[in-house]
Amino acid sequence: MAAEKAVSELSKDDITELKKTIAPNSAVKLALECTLVYLGNLGKFDWPKTQKVLAQMNFLDQLKQYNKDEIAPKILQRVRTLTSKAEFDIPAMTKSSKAAGGLANWCISLRKYSDALTEIKPLREK
């Protein structure tokens, strides 16, 4: 799956570099906000809080083991809002930060997977 590939291409060094960013630009912030929403952080985006999440030893493992088949509707709704913004531009995010681009790719891949799953579910219920 594309989401798993996006995360597998990131290293701990990529995440560490991102974590050390003092003042991330709006593209990086948007990629990270979307990632944190998937992890259940639905509050207002806060960079210091984000840095703490990135510093968790198992951050990449959390993404690799993410349960893509059971994402809460409120999370998907918020993700759709974030990924629909014109600023959610993966090439621009990648240019700012390899890690931000990879995380944005993970986010969009999960959203597309969930959207496809939602379309299939009604067919299974018939």
PDB file of C-alpha atoms in Angstrom:
ATOM      1  CA  MET A   1       0.000   0.000   0.000  1.00  0.00           C
ATOM      2  CA  ALA A   2       1.176   3.531  -0.782  1.00  0.00           C
ATOM      3  CA  ALA A   3       0.903   4.717   2.837  1.00  0.00           C
ATOM      4  CA  GLU A   4       3.185   1.958   4.076  1.00  0.00           C
ATOM      5  CA  LYS A   5       5.678   2.689   1.291  1.00  0.00           C
ATOM      6  CA  ALA A   6       5.708   6.405   2.175  1.00  0.00           C
ATOM      7  CA  VAL A   7       6.567   5.648   5.804  1.00  0.00           C
ATOM      8  CA  SER A   8       9.103   2.947   4.964  1.00  0.00           C
ATOM      9  CA  GLU A   9      11.077   5.511   2.956  1.00  0.00           C
ATOM     10  CA  LEU A  10      11.509   7.702   6.049  1.00  0.00           C
ATOM     11  CA  SER A  11      14.361   7.218   8.479  1.00  0.00           C
ATOM     12  CA  LYS A  12      14.744   8.173  12.106  1.00  0.00           C
ATOM     13  CA  ASP A  13      17.249  10.784  10.918  1.00  0.00           C
ATOM     14  CA  ASP A  14      14.588  12.357   8.672  1.00  0.00           C
ATOM     15  CA  ILE A  15      12.219  12.618  11.625  1.00  0.00           C
ATOM     16  CA  THR A  16      14.966  13.935  13.918  1.00  0.00           C
ATOM     17  CA  GLU A  17      15.812  16.649  11.398  1.00  0.00           C
ATOM     18  CA  LEU A  18      12.157  17.638  11.193  1.00  0.00           C
ATOM     19  CA  LYS A  19      11.802  17.629  14.970  1.00  0.00           C
ATOM     20  CA  LYS A  20      14.719  20.061  15.285  1.00  0.00           C
ATOM     21  CA  THR A  21      13.027  22.626  13.047  1.00  0.00           C
ATOM     22  CA  ILE A  22      12.485  25.777  15.060  1.00  0.00           C
ATOM     23  CA  ALA A  23       9.977  27.592  12.852  1.00  0.00           C
ATOM     24  CA  PRO A  24       8.398  25.257  10.278  1.00  0.00           C
ATOM     25  CA  ASN A  25       6.752  26.813   7.250  1.00  0.00           C
ATOM     26  CA  SER A  26       3.035  26.410   6.539  1.00  0.00           C
ATOM     27  CA  ALA A  27       3.548  23.404   4.232  1.00  0.00           C
ATOM     28  CA  VAL A  28       5.422  21.483   6.930  1.00  0.00           C
ATOM     29  CA  LYS A  29       2.874  22.472   9.573  1.00  0.00           C
ATOM     30  CA  LEU A  30      -0.011  21.240   7.421  1.00  0.00           C
ATOM     31  CA  ALA A  31       1.655  17.867   6.784  1.00  0.00           C
ATOM     32  CA  LEU A  32       2.331  17.428  10.500  1.00  0.00           C
ATOM     33  CA  GLU A  33      -1.108  18.605  11.555  1.00  0.00           C
ATOM     34  CA  CYS A  34      -2.695  15.993   9.313  1.00  0.00           C
ATOM     35  CA  THR A  35      -0.371  13.288  10.669  1.00  0.00           C
ATOM     36  CA  LEU A  36      -1.253  14.206  14.249  1.00  0.00           C
ATOM     37  CA  VAL A  37      -4.971  14.133  13.460  1.00  0.00           C
ATOM     38  CA  TYR A  38      -4.582  10.517  12.336  1.00  0.00           C
ATOM     39  CA  LEU A  39      -2.887   9.820  15.663  1.00  0.00           C
ATOM     40  CA  GLY A  40      -5.918  11.216  17.502  1.00  0.00           C
ATOM     41  CA  ASN A  41      -4.712  14.745  18.230  1.00  0.00           C
ATOM     42  CA  LEU A  42      -7.789  16.708  17.185  1.00  0.00           C
ATOM     43  CA  GLY A  43      -7.019  19.902  19.109  1.00  0.00           C
ATOM     44  CA  LYS A  44      -5.413  23.060  17.829  1.00  0.00           C
ATOM     45  CA  PHE A  45      -2.084  22.498  16.086  1.00  0.00           C
ATOM     46  CA  ASP A  46       0.859  23.237  18.341  1.00  0.00           C
ATOM     47  CA  TRP A  47       4.487  22.889  17.153  1.00  0.00           C
ATOM     48  CA  PRO A  48       6.062  22.127  20.578  1.00  0.00           C
ATOM     49  CA  LYS A  49       3.484  19.368  21.125  1.00  0.00           C
ATOM     50  CA  THR A  50       4.236  18.065  17.634  1.00  0.00           C
ATOM     51  CA  GLN A  51       7.959  17.961  18.398  1.00  0.00           C
ATOM     52  CA  LYS A  52       7.219  15.801  21.454  1.00  0.00           C
ATOM     53  CA  VAL A  53       5.236  13.369  19.315  1.00  0.00           C
ATOM     54  CA  LEU A  54       8.062  13.228  16.763  1.00  0.00           C
ATOM     55  CA  ALA A  55      10.517  12.548  19.597  1.00  0.00           C
ATOM     56  CA  GLN A  56       8.707   9.379  20.669  1.00  0.00           C
ATOM     57  CA  MET A  57      10.959   6.408  20.036  1.00  0.00           C
ATOM     58  CA  ASN A  58       8.132   4.502  18.360  1.00  0.00           C
ATOM     59  CA  PHE A  59       6.790   7.330  16.164  1.00  0.00           C
ATOM     60  CA  LEU A  60       7.533   5.627  12.836  1.00  0.00           C
ATOM     61  CA  ASP A  61       6.317   2.286  14.210  1.00  0.00           C
ATOM     62  CA  GLN A  62       3.002   3.912  15.149  1.00  0.00           C
ATOM     63  CA  LEU A  63       2.578   4.968  11.529  1.00  0.00           C
ATOM     64  CA  LYS A  64       3.667   1.599  10.137  1.00  0.00           C
ATOM     65  CA  GLN A  65       1.236  -0.256  12.415  1.00  0.00           C
ATOM     66  CA  TYR A  66      -1.643   2.214  11.990  1.00  0.00           C
ATOM     67  CA  ASN A  67      -5.032   0.486  11.743  1.00  0.00           C
ATOM     68  CA  LYS A  68      -6.127   1.822   8.366  1.00  0.00           C
ATOM     69  CA  ASP A  69      -9.322  -0.241   8.355  1.00  0.00           C
ATOM     70  CA  GLU A  70     -10.904   1.388  11.399  1.00  0.00           C
ATOM     71  CA  ILE A  71     -10.336   5.132  11.257  1.00  0.00           C
ATOM     72  CA  ALA A  72     -12.878   7.119  13.251  1.00  0.00           C
ATOM     73  CA  PRO A  73     -15.262   9.214  11.123  1.00  0.00           C
ATOM     74  CA  LYS A  74     -14.334  12.431  12.984  1.00  0.00           C
ATOM     75  CA  ILE A  75     -10.675  11.837  12.113  1.00  0.00           C
ATOM     76  CA  LEU A  76     -11.477  11.204   8.446  1.00  0.00           C
ATOM     77  CA  GLN A  77     -13.646  14.305   8.299  1.00  0.00           C
ATOM     78  CA  ARG A  78     -10.839  16.475   9.659  1.00  0.00           C
ATOM     79  CA  VAL A  79      -8.267  14.807   7.371  1.00  0.00           C
ATOM     80  CA  ARG A  80     -10.475  15.434   4.332  1.00  0.00           C
ATOM     81  CA  THR A  81     -10.683  19.104   5.290  1.00  0.00           C
ATOM     82  CA  LEU A  82      -6.903  19.391   5.672  1.00  0.00           C
ATOM     83  CA  THR A  83      -5.993  17.441   2.537  1.00  0.00           C
ATOM     84  CA  SER A  84      -8.513  19.419   0.457  1.00  0.00           C
ATOM     85  CA  LYS A  85      -6.674  22.677   1.063  1.00  0.00           C
ATOM     86  CA  ALA A  86      -4.775  24.070  -1.912  1.00  0.00           C
ATOM     87  CA  GLU A  87      -1.708  24.271   0.343  1.00  0.00           C
ATOM     88  CA  PHE A  88      -1.709  20.486   0.780  1.00  0.00           C
ATOM     89  CA  ASP A  89       0.841  20.112  -1.997  1.00  0.00           C
ATOM     90  CA  ILE A  90       3.087  17.087  -1.525  1.00  0.00           C
ATOM     91  CA  PRO A  91       5.872  18.271  -3.881  1.00  0.00           C
ATOM     92  CA  ALA A  92       6.031  21.622  -2.040  1.00  0.00           C
ATOM     93  CA  MET A  93       6.036  19.821   1.300  1.00  0.00           C
ATOM     94  CA  THR A  94       8.809  17.499   0.134  1.00  0.00           C
ATOM     95  CA  LYS A  95      10.845  20.464  -1.074  1.00  0.00           C
ATOM     96  CA  SER A  96      10.590  21.960   2.426  1.00  0.00           C
ATOM     97  CA  SER A  97      11.311  18.671   4.197  1.00  0.00           C
ATOM     98  CA  LYS A  98      11.705  15.089   3.013  1.00  0.00           C
ATOM     99  CA  ALA A  99       9.981  13.916   6.201  1.00  0.00           C
ATOM    100  CA  ALA A 100       7.062  16.339   5.802  1.00  0.00           C
ATOM    101  CA  GLY A 101       6.582  15.170   2.213  1.00  0.00           C
ATOM    102  CA  GLY A 102       6.663  11.521   3.267  1.00  0.00           C
ATOM    103  CA  LEU A 103       4.192  12.141   6.080  1.00  0.00           C
ATOM    104  CA  ALA A 104       1.905  14.078   3.739  1.00  0.00           C
ATOM    105  CA  ASN A 105       2.067  11.188   1.280  1.00  0.00           C
ATOM    106  CA  TRP A 106       1.181   8.795   4.117  1.00  0.00           C
ATOM    107  CA  CYS A 107      -1.786  10.982   5.045  1.00  0.00           C
ATOM    108  CA  ILE A 108      -3.160  11.291   1.528  1.00  0.00           C
ATOM    109  CA  SER A 109      -2.666   7.578   0.847  1.00  0.00           C
ATOM    110  CA  LEU A 110      -4.623   6.657   3.982  1.00  0.00           C
ATOM    111  CA  ARG A 111      -7.382   9.071   3.023  1.00  0.00           C
ATOM    112  CA  LYS A 112      -7.658   7.600  -0.471  1.00  0.00           C
ATOM    113  CA  TYR A 113      -7.688   4.076   0.973  1.00  0.00           C
ATOM    114  CA  SER A 114     -10.457   5.052   3.416  1.00  0.00           C
ATOM    115  CA  ASP A 115     -12.464   6.735   0.670  1.00  0.00           C
ATOM    116  CA  ALA A 116     -12.219   3.593  -1.477  1.00  0.00           C
ATOM    117  CA  LEU A 117     -13.168   1.415   1.491  1.00  0.00           C
ATOM    118  CA  THR A 118     -16.214   3.592   2.160  1.00  0.00           C
ATOM    119  CA  GLU A 119     -17.360   3.085  -1.435  1.00  0.00           C
ATOM    120  CA  ILE A 120     -16.943  -0.691  -1.156  1.00  0.00           C
ATOM    121  CA  LYS A 121     -18.730  -1.171   2.195  1.00  0.00           C
ATOM    122  CA  PRO A 122     -22.256  -0.484   0.870  1.00  0.00           C
ATOM    123  CA  LEU A 123     -21.702  -3.121  -1.822  1.00  0.00           C
ATOM    124  CA  ARG A 124     -20.741  -5.698   0.817  1.00  0.00           C
ATOM    125  CA  GLU A 125     -23.860  -4.945   2.873  1.00  0.00           C
ATOM    126  CA  LYS A 126     -26.280  -5.714   0.013  1.00  0.00           C
TER     127      LYS A 126
END
